[in-house]
Short mmCIF file of C-alpha atoms in Angstrom, two decimals:
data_model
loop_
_atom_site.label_atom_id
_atom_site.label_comp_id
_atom_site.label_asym_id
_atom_site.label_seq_id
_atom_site.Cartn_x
_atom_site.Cartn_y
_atom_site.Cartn_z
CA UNK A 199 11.94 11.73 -57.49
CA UNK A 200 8.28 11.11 -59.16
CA UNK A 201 5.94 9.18 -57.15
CA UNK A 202 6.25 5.34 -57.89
CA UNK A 203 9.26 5.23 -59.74
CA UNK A 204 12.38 3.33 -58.66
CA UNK A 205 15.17 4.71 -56.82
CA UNK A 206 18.45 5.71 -59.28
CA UNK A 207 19.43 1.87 -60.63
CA UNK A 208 16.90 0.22 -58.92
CA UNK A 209 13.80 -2.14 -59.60
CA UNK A 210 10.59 -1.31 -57.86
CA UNK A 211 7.26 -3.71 -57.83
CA UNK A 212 3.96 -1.92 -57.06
CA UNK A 213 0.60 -3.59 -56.65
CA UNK A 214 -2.70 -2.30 -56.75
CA UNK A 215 -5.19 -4.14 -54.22
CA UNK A 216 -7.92 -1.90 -55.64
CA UNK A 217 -7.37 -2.74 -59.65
CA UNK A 218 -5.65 -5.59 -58.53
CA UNK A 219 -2.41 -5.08 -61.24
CA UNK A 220 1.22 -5.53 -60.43
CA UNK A 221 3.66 -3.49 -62.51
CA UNK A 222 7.41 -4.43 -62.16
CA UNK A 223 9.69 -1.06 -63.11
CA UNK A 224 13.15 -2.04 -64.35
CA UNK A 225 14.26 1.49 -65.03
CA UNK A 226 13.17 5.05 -64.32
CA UNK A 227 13.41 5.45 -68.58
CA UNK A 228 10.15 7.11 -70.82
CA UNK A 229 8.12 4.10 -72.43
CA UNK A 230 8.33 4.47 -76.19
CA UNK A 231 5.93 1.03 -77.24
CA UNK A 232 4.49 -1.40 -75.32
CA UNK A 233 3.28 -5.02 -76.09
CA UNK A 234 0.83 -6.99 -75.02
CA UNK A 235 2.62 -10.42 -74.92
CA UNK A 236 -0.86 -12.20 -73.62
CA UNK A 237 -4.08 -11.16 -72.27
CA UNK A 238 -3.44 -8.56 -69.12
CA UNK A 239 0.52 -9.20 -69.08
CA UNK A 240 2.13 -5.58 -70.77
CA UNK A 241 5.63 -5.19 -71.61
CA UNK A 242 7.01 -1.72 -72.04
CA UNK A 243 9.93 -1.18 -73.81
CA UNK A 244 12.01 2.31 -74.28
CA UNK A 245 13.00 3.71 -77.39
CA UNK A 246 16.17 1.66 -77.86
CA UNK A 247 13.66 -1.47 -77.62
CA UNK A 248 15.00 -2.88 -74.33
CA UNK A 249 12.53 -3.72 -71.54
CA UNK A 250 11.74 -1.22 -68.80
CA UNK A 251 8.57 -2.50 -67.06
CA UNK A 252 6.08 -5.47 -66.80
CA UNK A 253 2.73 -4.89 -65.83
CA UNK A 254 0.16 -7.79 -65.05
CA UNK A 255 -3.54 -7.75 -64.80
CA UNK A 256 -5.51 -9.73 -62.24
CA UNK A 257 -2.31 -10.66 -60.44
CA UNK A 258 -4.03 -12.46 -57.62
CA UNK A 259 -5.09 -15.30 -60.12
CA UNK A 260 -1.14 -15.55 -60.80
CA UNK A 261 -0.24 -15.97 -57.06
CA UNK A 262 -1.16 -16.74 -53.74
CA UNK A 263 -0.72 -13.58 -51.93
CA UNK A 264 0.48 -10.49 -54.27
CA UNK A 265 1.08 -8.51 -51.27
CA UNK A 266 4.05 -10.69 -50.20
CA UNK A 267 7.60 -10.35 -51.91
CA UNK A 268 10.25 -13.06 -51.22
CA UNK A 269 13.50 -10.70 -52.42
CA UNK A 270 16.60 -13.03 -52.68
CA UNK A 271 19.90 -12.44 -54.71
CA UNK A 272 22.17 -15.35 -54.95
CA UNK A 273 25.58 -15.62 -54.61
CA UNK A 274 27.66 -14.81 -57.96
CA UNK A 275 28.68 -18.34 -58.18
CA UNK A 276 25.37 -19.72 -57.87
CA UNK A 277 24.51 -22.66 -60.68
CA UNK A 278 28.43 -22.58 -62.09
#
């Protein structure tokens, strides 16, 4: 498996201290267009148009600590 890319069904978040950019990789899918939806926040979308990765400029203005990931996945019957 390529360097930086998720495992097989999984999402994988990757931040750059140095360039200071945070991409978010849905799926391991080639990028067929990308949009810029505002300044420094891509969105790149594979060739059937569906969303495979976010990337963010200047992520530590966004957030407190980009280094730090809180991961939680709530139970199915969460907000029914």
């Amino acid at each position: 498996m390529a360097q930086n890319q998720p495992e097989e069904g999984g999402m994988k978040i990757i931040y750059s201290p140095a360039t200071d950019v945070m991409r978010i990789i849905f799926r391991d899918v080639p990028v067929d267009d990308y949009n810029e939806e505002q300044p420094g926040i891509k969105m790149d979308y594979d060739l059937d148009d569906q969303l495979v990765a976010i990337e963010i400029h200047k992520a530590s203005t966004l957030m407190d600590d980009p280094r730090v990931l809180d991961h939680q996945i709530l139970p199915s019957d969460f907000g029914s």
